[in-house]
Short mmCIF file of C-alpha atoms in Angstrom, two decimals:
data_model
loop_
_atom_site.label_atom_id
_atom_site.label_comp_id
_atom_site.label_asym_id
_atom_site.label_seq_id
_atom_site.Cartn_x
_atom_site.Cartn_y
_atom_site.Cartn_z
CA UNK A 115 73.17 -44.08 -118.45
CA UNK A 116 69.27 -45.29 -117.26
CA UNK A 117 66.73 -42.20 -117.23
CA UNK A 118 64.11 -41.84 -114.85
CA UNK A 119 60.86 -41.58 -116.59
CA UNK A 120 57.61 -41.59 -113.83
CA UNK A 121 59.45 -42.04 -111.13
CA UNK A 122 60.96 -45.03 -112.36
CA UNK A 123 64.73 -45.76 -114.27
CA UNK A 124 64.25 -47.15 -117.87
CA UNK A 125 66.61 -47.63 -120.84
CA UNK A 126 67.63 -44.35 -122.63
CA UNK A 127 67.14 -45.50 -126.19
CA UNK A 128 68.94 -42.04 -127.25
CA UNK A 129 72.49 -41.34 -128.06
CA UNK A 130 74.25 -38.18 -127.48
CA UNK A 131 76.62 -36.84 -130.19
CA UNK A 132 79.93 -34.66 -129.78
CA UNK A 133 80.02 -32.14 -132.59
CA UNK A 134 82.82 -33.83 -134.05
CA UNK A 135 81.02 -37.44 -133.28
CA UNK A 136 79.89 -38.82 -136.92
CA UNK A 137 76.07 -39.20 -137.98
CA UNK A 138 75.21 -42.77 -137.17
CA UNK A 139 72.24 -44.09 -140.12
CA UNK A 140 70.13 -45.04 -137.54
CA UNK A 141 68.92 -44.95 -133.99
CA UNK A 142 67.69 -41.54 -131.98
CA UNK A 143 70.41 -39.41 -131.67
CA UNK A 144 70.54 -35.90 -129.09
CA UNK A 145 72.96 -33.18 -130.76
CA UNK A 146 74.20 -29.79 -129.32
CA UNK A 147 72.05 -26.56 -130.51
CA UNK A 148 75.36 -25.40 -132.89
CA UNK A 149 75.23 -28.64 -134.20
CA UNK A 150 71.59 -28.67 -134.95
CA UNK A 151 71.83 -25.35 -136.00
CA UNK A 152 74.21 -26.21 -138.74
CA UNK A 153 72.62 -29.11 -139.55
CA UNK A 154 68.94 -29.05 -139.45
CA UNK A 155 68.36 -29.72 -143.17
CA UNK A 156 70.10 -33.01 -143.22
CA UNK A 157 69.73 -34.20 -139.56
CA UNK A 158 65.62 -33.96 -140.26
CA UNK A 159 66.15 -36.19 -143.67
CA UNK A 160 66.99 -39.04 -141.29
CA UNK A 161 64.15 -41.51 -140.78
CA UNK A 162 65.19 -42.18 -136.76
CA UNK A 163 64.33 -39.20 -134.71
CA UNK A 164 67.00 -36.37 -133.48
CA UNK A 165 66.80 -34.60 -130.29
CA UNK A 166 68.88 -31.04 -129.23
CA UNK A 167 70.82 -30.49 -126.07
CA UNK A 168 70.82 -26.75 -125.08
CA UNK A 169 71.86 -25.01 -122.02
CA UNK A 170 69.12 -23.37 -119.24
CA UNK A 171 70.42 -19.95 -120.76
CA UNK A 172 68.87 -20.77 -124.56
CA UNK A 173 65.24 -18.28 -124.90
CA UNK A 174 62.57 -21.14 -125.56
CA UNK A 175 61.76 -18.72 -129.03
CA UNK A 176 64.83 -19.60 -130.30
CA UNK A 177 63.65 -23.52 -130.58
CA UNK A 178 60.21 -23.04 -131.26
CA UNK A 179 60.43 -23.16 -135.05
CA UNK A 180 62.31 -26.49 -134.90
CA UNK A 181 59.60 -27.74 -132.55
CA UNK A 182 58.14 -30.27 -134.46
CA UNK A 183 61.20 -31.74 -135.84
CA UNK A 184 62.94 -32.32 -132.14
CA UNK A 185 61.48 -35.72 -130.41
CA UNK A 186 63.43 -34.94 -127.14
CA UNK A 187 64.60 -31.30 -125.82
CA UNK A 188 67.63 -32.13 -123.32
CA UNK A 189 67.74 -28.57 -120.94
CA UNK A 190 72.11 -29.01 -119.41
CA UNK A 191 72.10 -27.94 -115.77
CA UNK A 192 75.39 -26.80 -114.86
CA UNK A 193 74.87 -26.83 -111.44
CA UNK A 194 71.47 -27.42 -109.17
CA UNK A 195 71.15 -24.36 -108.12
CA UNK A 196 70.66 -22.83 -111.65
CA UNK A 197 67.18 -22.35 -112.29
CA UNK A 198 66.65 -21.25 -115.51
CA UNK A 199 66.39 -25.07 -116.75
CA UNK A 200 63.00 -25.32 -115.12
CA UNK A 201 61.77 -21.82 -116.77
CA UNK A 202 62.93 -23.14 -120.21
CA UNK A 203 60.94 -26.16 -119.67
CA UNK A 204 57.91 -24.48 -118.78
CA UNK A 205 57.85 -22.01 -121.44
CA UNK A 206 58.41 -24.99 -124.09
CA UNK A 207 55.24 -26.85 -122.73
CA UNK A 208 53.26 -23.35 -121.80
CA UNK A 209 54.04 -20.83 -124.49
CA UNK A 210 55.13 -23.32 -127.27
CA UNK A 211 52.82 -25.91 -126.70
CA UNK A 212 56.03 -28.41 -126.86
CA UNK A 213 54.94 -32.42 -126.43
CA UNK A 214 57.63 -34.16 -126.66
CA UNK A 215 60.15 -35.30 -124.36
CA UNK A 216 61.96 -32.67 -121.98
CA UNK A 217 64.57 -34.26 -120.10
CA UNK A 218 67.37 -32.86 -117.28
CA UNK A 219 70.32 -33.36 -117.89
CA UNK A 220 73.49 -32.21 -115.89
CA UNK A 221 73.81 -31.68 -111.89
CA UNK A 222 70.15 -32.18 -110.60
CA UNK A 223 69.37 -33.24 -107.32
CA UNK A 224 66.71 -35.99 -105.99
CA UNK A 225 64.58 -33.50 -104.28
CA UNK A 226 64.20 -31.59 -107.17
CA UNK A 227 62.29 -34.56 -108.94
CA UNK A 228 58.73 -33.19 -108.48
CA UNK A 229 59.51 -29.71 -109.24
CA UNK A 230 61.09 -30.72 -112.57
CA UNK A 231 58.20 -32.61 -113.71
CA UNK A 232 55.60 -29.81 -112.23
CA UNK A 233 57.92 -27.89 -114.89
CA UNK A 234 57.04 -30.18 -117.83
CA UNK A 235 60.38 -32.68 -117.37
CA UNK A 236 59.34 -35.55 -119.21
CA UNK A 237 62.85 -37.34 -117.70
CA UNK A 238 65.45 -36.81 -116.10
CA UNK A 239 69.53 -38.41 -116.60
CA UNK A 240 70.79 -38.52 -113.09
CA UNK A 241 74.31 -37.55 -112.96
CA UNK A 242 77.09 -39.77 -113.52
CA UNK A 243 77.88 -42.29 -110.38
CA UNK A 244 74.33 -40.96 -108.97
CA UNK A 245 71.85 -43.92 -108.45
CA UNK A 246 68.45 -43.17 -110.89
CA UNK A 247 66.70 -45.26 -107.60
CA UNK A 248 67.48 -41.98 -105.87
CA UNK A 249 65.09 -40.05 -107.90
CA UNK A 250 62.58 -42.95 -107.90
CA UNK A 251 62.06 -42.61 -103.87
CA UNK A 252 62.32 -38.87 -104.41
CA UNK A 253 59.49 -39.32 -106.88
CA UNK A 254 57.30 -41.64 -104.03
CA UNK A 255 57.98 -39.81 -100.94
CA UNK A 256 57.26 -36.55 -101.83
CA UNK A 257 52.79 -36.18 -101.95
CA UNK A 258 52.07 -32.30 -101.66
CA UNK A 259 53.25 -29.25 -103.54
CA UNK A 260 52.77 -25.44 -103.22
CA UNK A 261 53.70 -24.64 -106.49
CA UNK A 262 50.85 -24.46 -109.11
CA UNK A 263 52.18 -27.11 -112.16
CA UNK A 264 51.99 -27.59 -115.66
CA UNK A 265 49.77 -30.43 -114.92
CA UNK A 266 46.34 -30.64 -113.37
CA UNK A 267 46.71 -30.95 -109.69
CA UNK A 268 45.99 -28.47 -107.43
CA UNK A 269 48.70 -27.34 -105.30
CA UNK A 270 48.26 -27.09 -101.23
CA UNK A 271 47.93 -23.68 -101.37
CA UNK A 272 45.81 -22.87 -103.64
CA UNK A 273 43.47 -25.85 -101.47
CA UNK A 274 43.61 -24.07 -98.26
CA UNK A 275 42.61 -20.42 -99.85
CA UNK A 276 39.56 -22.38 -101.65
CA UNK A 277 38.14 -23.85 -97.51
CA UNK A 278 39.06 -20.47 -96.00
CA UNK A 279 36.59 -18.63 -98.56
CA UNK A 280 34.00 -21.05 -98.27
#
Protein backbone atom coordinates (compact mmCIF):
# COMPACT_ATOMS: atom_id res chain seq x y z
CA UNK A 1 0.00 0.00 0.00
CA UNK A 2 1.81 3.60 -1.36
CA UNK A 3 1.84 6.39 1.51
CA UNK A 4 1.43 9.86 0.87
CA UNK A 5 4.34 11.74 2.15
CA UNK A 6 4.15 15.85 1.04
CA UNK A 7 1.41 15.60 -0.77
CA UNK A 8 2.76 13.08 -2.90
CA UNK A 9 2.37 8.81 -2.89
CA UNK A 10 5.81 7.07 -2.35
CA UNK A 11 6.85 3.49 -1.52
CA UNK A 12 6.15 2.42 2.14
CA UNK A 13 9.46 0.77 2.86
CA UNK A 14 7.73 -0.53 6.28
CA UNK A 15 6.06 -3.76 7.04
CA UNK A 16 3.31 -4.26 9.40
CA UNK A 17 3.36 -7.34 11.71
CA UNK A 18 0.31 -9.42 13.19
CA UNK A 19 1.18 -10.39 16.73
CA UNK A 20 1.42 -13.82 15.76
CA UNK A 21 3.42 -12.70 12.35
CA UNK A 22 7.24 -13.91 12.96
CA UNK A 23 10.26 -11.35 13.40
CA UNK A 24 11.70 -10.98 9.95
CA UNK A 25 16.01 -10.29 10.41
CA UNK A 26 15.73 -7.41 8.49
CA UNK A 27 13.82 -4.57 6.95
CA UNK A 28 11.57 -1.80 9.07
CA UNK A 29 8.94 -3.46 10.60
CA UNK A 30 5.50 -1.50 12.43
CA UNK A 31 4.19 -3.79 15.44
CA UNK A 32 1.01 -3.37 17.63
CA UNK A 33 1.64 -1.50 21.18
CA UNK A 34 1.02 -5.22 23.10
CA UNK A 35 3.44 -6.48 20.90
CA UNK A 36 5.98 -3.83 21.48
CA UNK A 37 5.16 -3.86 24.88
CA UNK A 38 6.19 -7.42 25.27
CA UNK A 39 8.90 -7.13 23.23
CA UNK A 40 10.82 -4.00 23.49
CA UNK A 41 14.08 -5.56 24.72
CA UNK A 42 14.59 -7.74 21.74
CA UNK A 43 12.70 -5.81 18.97
CA UNK A 44 15.35 -2.69 19.80
CA UNK A 45 18.46 -5.35 19.45
CA UNK A 46 17.53 -5.44 15.75
CA UNK A 47 19.80 -3.33 13.54
CA UNK A 48 16.64 -2.30 10.96
CA UNK A 49 14.36 0.10 12.65
CA UNK A 50 10.79 -0.89 14.36
CA UNK A 51 7.85 1.27 14.40
CA UNK A 52 4.41 0.84 16.86
CA UNK A 53 0.84 0.96 15.70
CA UNK A 54 -1.48 2.26 18.50
CA UNK A 55 -5.00 3.33 18.49
CA UNK A 56 -6.19 7.37 18.79
CA UNK A 57 -7.30 6.24 22.42
CA UNK A 58 -3.38 5.42 23.63
CA UNK A 59 -2.22 8.80 26.22
CA UNK A 60 0.96 10.08 24.22
CA UNK A 61 2.83 9.49 28.05
CA UNK A 62 2.43 6.10 27.67
CA UNK A 63 4.98 6.11 24.46
CA UNK A 64 7.14 8.73 25.44
CA UNK A 65 9.79 6.59 27.13
CA UNK A 66 10.09 4.39 24.01
CA UNK A 67 10.44 7.58 21.99
CA UNK A 68 13.71 7.28 20.78
CA UNK A 69 13.65 3.72 19.95
CA UNK A 70 10.30 4.03 17.54
CA UNK A 71 11.34 5.41 13.84
CA UNK A 72 7.59 5.63 12.83
CA UNK A 73 4.42 6.09 15.31
CA UNK A 74 1.34 4.67 13.17
CA UNK A 75 -1.96 6.54 15.14
CA UNK A 76 -5.27 3.59 13.72
CA UNK A 77 -8.32 5.69 12.92
CA UNK A 78 -11.28 3.65 13.26
CA UNK A 79 -13.42 5.83 11.64
CA UNK A 80 -12.92 9.69 10.26
CA UNK A 81 -14.83 11.14 12.47
CA UNK A 82 -12.70 10.07 15.53
CA UNK A 83 -10.54 12.75 16.50
CA UNK A 84 -8.42 11.78 19.04
CA UNK A 85 -5.75 10.55 16.30
CA UNK A 86 -4.94 14.16 15.54
CA UNK A 87 -4.60 15.09 19.48
CA UNK A 88 -2.21 12.08 19.89
CA UNK A 89 -0.18 13.38 17.12
CA UNK A 90 0.11 16.71 18.38
CA UNK A 91 0.97 15.92 21.82
CA UNK A 92 3.85 13.48 20.43
CA UNK A 93 5.43 16.41 18.37
CA UNK A 94 4.33 19.28 21.13
CA UNK A 95 4.73 17.80 24.56
CA UNK A 96 7.20 14.94 23.64
CA UNK A 97 9.18 16.61 21.27
CA UNK A 98 8.62 13.32 18.93
CA UNK A 99 10.65 13.59 15.28
CA UNK A 100 10.09 10.86 13.69
CA UNK A 101 7.57 9.70 11.42
CA UNK A 102 3.72 9.96 12.45
CA UNK A 103 1.64 8.41 9.98
CA UNK A 104 -2.52 7.81 9.66
CA UNK A 105 -3.48 4.93 9.32
CA UNK A 106 -7.15 3.57 9.15
CA UNK A 107 -10.41 5.44 7.68
CA UNK A 108 -9.11 9.05 6.87
CA UNK A 109 -10.57 11.15 4.44
CA UNK A 110 -8.87 13.45 1.57
CA UNK A 111 -10.01 16.63 3.09
CA UNK A 112 -8.56 15.88 6.16
CA UNK A 113 -4.96 15.94 4.54
CA UNK A 114 -3.93 19.43 5.77
CA UNK A 115 -5.33 19.13 9.12
CA UNK A 116 -3.37 15.90 9.73
CA UNK A 117 -0.16 17.33 8.81
CA UNK A 118 -1.00 20.85 10.74
CA UNK A 119 -1.20 17.97 13.54
CA UNK A 120 2.38 16.71 12.99
CA UNK A 121 1.31 13.63 10.35
CA UNK A 122 4.43 12.94 8.78
CA UNK A 123 2.20 10.41 6.26
CA UNK A 124 -0.59 9.18 5.77
CA UNK A 125 -1.78 5.18 4.33
CA UNK A 126 -4.93 5.90 2.47
CA UNK A 127 -7.38 3.24 3.01
CA UNK A 128 -7.54 0.17 1.14
CA UNK A 129 -9.13 0.57 -2.62
CA UNK A 130 -8.76 4.53 -1.88
CA UNK A 131 -6.49 6.23 -4.55
CA UNK A 132 -3.22 7.98 -2.49
CA UNK A 133 -3.70 10.68 -5.78
CA UNK A 134 -6.78 11.61 -3.78
CA UNK A 135 -4.86 12.97 -0.95
CA UNK A 136 -2.23 14.45 -3.32
CA UNK A 137 -4.97 17.01 -4.91
CA UNK A 138 -6.34 17.31 -1.40
CA UNK A 139 -2.83 18.31 -0.41
CA UNK A 140 -2.65 21.10 -3.66
CA UNK A 141 -6.04 22.49 -3.58
CA UNK A 142 -6.42 23.34 -0.25
CA UNK A 143 -4.05 27.08 0.45
CA UNK A 144 -5.54 28.65 3.76
CA UNK A 145 -6.16 27.36 7.24
CA UNK A 146 -7.78 28.73 10.46
CA UNK A 147 -6.30 26.46 12.65
CA UNK A 148 -2.94 27.53 14.26
CA UNK A 149 -0.34 24.30 13.30
CA UNK A 150 2.48 22.58 14.57
CA UNK A 151 4.39 24.20 11.89
CA UNK A 152 5.26 27.80 11.20
CA UNK A 153 2.55 29.31 9.15
CA UNK A 154 0.26 31.58 10.28
CA UNK A 155 -3.24 30.66 10.07
CA UNK A 156 -6.02 33.15 8.38
CA UNK A 157 -7.22 34.08 11.45
CA UNK A 158 -4.78 34.86 13.39
CA UNK A 159 -3.76 37.29 9.90
CA UNK A 160 -6.90 39.18 9.92
CA UNK A 161 -6.80 39.98 13.94
CA UNK A 162 -2.98 41.19 13.30
CA UNK A 163 -4.53 44.17 10.13
CA UNK A 164 -7.57 44.90 12.31
CA UNK A 165 -5.19 46.04 15.32
CA UNK A 166 -2.93 47.83 13.24
Amino acid sequence: MPLVKDGQPVENTWVTLGDGDAVPADGAIIVTLARWTADKDALSTRTAPVGVEVPGTTPAADLAADLGRLGVIAIRFPIFRDGRGFSLARDLRERHGYGGEIRAVGHTLPDQYQFLIRCGFSTVEPPDGKDPALWAAAYRSITVAYQASIGEETPLGLLRRRFVGS
